[in-house]
mmCIF file of C-alpha atoms in Angstrom:
data_model
loop_
_atom_site.group_PDB
_atom_site.id
_atom_site.type_symbol
_atom_site.label_atom_id
_atom_site.label_comp_id
_atom_site.label_asym_id
_atom_site.label_seq_id
_atom_site.Cartn_x
_atom_site.Cartn_y
_atom_site.Cartn_z
ATOM 1 C CA MET G 1 -20.698 -4.237 -6.486
ATOM 2 C CA LYS G 2 -19.371 -3.750 -2.982
ATOM 3 C CA TYR G 3 -16.074 -1.982 -2.383
ATOM 4 C CA ALA G 4 -14.297 -0.187 0.429
ATOM 5 C CA VAL G 5 -11.674 2.506 0.889
ATOM 6 C CA ILE G 6 -8.992 1.495 3.403
ATOM 7 C CA GLU G 7 -5.962 3.300 4.808
ATOM 8 C CA THR G 8 -2.600 1.646 5.413
ATOM 9 C CA GLY G 9 0.949 2.931 5.274
ATOM 10 C CA GLY G 10 -0.228 6.525 4.951
ATOM 11 C CA LYS G 11 -2.030 5.776 1.682
ATOM 12 C CA GLN G 12 -5.629 5.036 0.726
ATOM 13 C CA TYR G 13 -6.695 2.069 -1.410
ATOM 14 C CA ARG G 14 -10.017 1.260 -3.101
ATOM 15 C CA VAL G 15 -10.514 -2.507 -2.737
ATOM 16 C CA THR G 16 -13.106 -5.138 -3.611
ATOM 17 C CA ALA G 17 -13.208 -8.809 -2.666
ATOM 18 C CA GLY G 18 -10.683 -10.705 -4.793
ATOM 19 C CA ASP G 19 -8.378 -7.732 -5.449
ATOM 20 C CA THR G 20 -4.599 -7.966 -5.123
ATOM 21 C CA ILE G 21 -2.896 -4.808 -3.843
ATOM 22 C CA PHE G 22 0.686 -3.755 -3.148
ATOM 23 C CA VAL G 23 0.978 -1.857 0.153
ATOM 24 C CA GLU G 24 3.882 -0.485 2.179
ATOM 25 C CA LYS G 25 5.781 -3.256 3.971
ATOM 26 C CA LEU G 26 3.861 -4.758 6.900
ATOM 27 C CA PRO G 27 5.392 -6.827 9.745
ATOM 28 C CA VAL G 28 3.727 -10.117 8.696
ATOM 29 C CA GLU G 29 4.916 -13.280 6.986
ATOM 30 C CA ALA G 30 3.625 -14.811 3.749
ATOM 31 C CA GLU G 31 0.361 -16.830 3.980
ATOM 32 C CA ASP G 32 -0.687 -14.987 7.177
ATOM 33 C CA ALA G 33 -4.136 -13.442 7.552
ATOM 34 C CA ILE G 34 -4.312 -9.679 7.970
ATOM 35 C CA THR G 35 -7.133 -7.352 9.011
ATOM 36 C CA PHE G 36 -7.439 -3.699 8.054
ATOM 37 C CA ASP G 37 -9.662 -1.824 10.560
ATOM 38 C CA LYS G 38 -8.976 1.674 9.220
ATOM 39 C CA VAL G 39 -11.909 1.633 6.791
ATOM 40 C CA LEU G 40 -12.758 5.127 5.554
ATOM 41 C CA ALA G 41 -15.852 4.248 3.503
ATOM 42 C CA ILE G 42 -17.931 1.294 2.338
ATOM 43 C CA TYR G 43 -19.903 1.504 -0.892
ATOM 44 C CA ASP G 44 -22.707 -0.910 -1.706
ATOM 45 C CA ASP G 45 -25.202 -0.994 -4.555
ATOM 46 C CA ASP G 46 -27.976 0.521 -2.435
ATOM 47 C CA ALA G 47 -26.161 2.351 0.395
ATOM 48 C CA SER G 48 -22.901 4.076 1.245
ATOM 49 C CA THR G 49 -21.318 4.440 4.680
ATOM 50 C CA PHE G 50 -18.695 7.062 5.443
ATOM 51 C CA GLY G 51 -16.600 7.272 8.588
ATOM 52 C CA ALA G 52 -15.553 10.227 10.669
ATOM 53 C CA PRO G 53 -12.682 9.409 10.280
ATOM 54 C CA TYR G 54 -13.258 5.608 10.232
ATOM 55 C CA VAL G 55 -16.362 3.425 9.909
ATOM 56 C CA GLU G 56 -17.008 1.767 13.275
ATOM 57 C CA GLY G 57 -17.175 -2.025 13.255
ATOM 58 C CA ALA G 58 -16.027 -2.296 9.638
ATOM 59 C CA LYS G 59 -13.029 -4.376 8.651
ATOM 60 C CA VAL G 60 -11.402 -5.741 5.530
ATOM 61 C CA THR G 61 -9.633 -9.098 5.745
ATOM 62 C CA GLY G 62 -6.984 -10.424 3.431
ATOM 63 C CA THR G 63 -4.128 -12.869 3.036
ATOM 64 C CA VAL G 64 -0.485 -11.898 2.592
ATOM 65 C CA VAL G 65 0.808 -13.344 -0.680
ATOM 66 C CA LYS G 66 4.447 -12.279 -0.329
ATOM 67 C CA ASN G 67 6.880 -9.624 0.839
ATOM 68 C CA GLY G 68 9.287 -8.208 -1.701
ATOM 69 C CA LYS G 69 11.106 -5.210 -3.118
ATOM 70 C CA GLY G 70 10.085 -2.966 -6.000
ATOM 71 C CA LYS G 71 12.131 -2.055 -9.036
ATOM 72 C CA LYS G 72 15.344 -0.143 -8.504
ATOM 73 C CA VAL G 73 15.212 3.641 -8.656
ATOM 74 C CA ILE G 74 18.467 5.488 -9.313
ATOM 75 C CA VAL G 75 19.100 8.670 -7.296
ATOM 76 C CA TYR G 76 21.773 10.776 -9.000
ATOM 77 C CA LYS G 77 23.019 14.071 -7.589
ATOM 78 C CA MET G 78 25.411 16.314 -9.460
ATOM 79 C CA ARG G 79 26.736 19.845 -9.098
ATOM 80 C CA PRO G 80 28.091 21.060 -12.419
ATOM 81 C CA LYS G 81 31.712 22.299 -12.492
ATOM 82 C CA LYS G 82 32.244 21.334 -8.817
ATOM 83 C CA ASN G 83 33.349 17.690 -9.267
ATOM 84 C CA TYR G 84 30.417 16.493 -7.110
ATOM 85 C CA ARG G 85 28.619 13.329 -8.221
ATOM 86 C CA ARG G 86 26.678 10.841 -6.076
ATOM 87 C CA LYS G 87 24.857 7.803 -7.416
ATOM 88 C CA GLN G 88 22.629 5.770 -5.156
ATOM 89 C CA GLY G 89 20.052 3.039 -5.804
ATOM 90 C CA HIS G 90 16.856 2.368 -3.827
ATOM 91 C CA ARG G 91 14.365 -0.524 -3.833
ATOM 92 C CA GLN G 92 11.176 0.157 -1.854
ATOM 93 C CA PRO G 93 9.939 -2.851 0.167
ATOM 94 C CA TYR G 94 6.289 -3.864 -0.256
ATOM 95 C CA THR G 95 3.738 -6.434 0.875
ATOM 96 C CA LYS G 96 1.422 -8.057 -1.670
ATOM 97 C CA VAL G 97 -2.063 -8.665 -0.183
ATOM 98 C CA GLN G 98 -5.016 -10.632 -1.587
ATOM 99 C CA ILE G 99 -8.313 -9.157 -0.300
ATOM 100 C CA ASN G 100 -10.774 -11.828 0.885
ATOM 101 C CA GLU G 101 -13.836 -10.045 2.259
ATOM 102 C CA ILE G 102 -15.324 -6.729 3.323
ATOM 103 C CA ALA G 103 -17.312 -6.889 6.567
#
């Protein structure tokens, strides 16, 4: 089983071919191809390759499925006895990516 560890949006993801991952919003449209060149490690059945910090020549390709927003998170601030209340909602944007191959 071959898998890789990639970095995008300040986070690290463990991916294999055929996986679907949700990453921080990327400036691409749906159905576009995308390449991740920040590959930290590649694991194979017989060998492992680690980068310092990235593996040279390695890339992970995928297809953008869609761009969207996550579930709403409510941010509520309150100071007791001071008549201070603030309610704010937030929906984090994301990009859904289908991983095609690890090269």
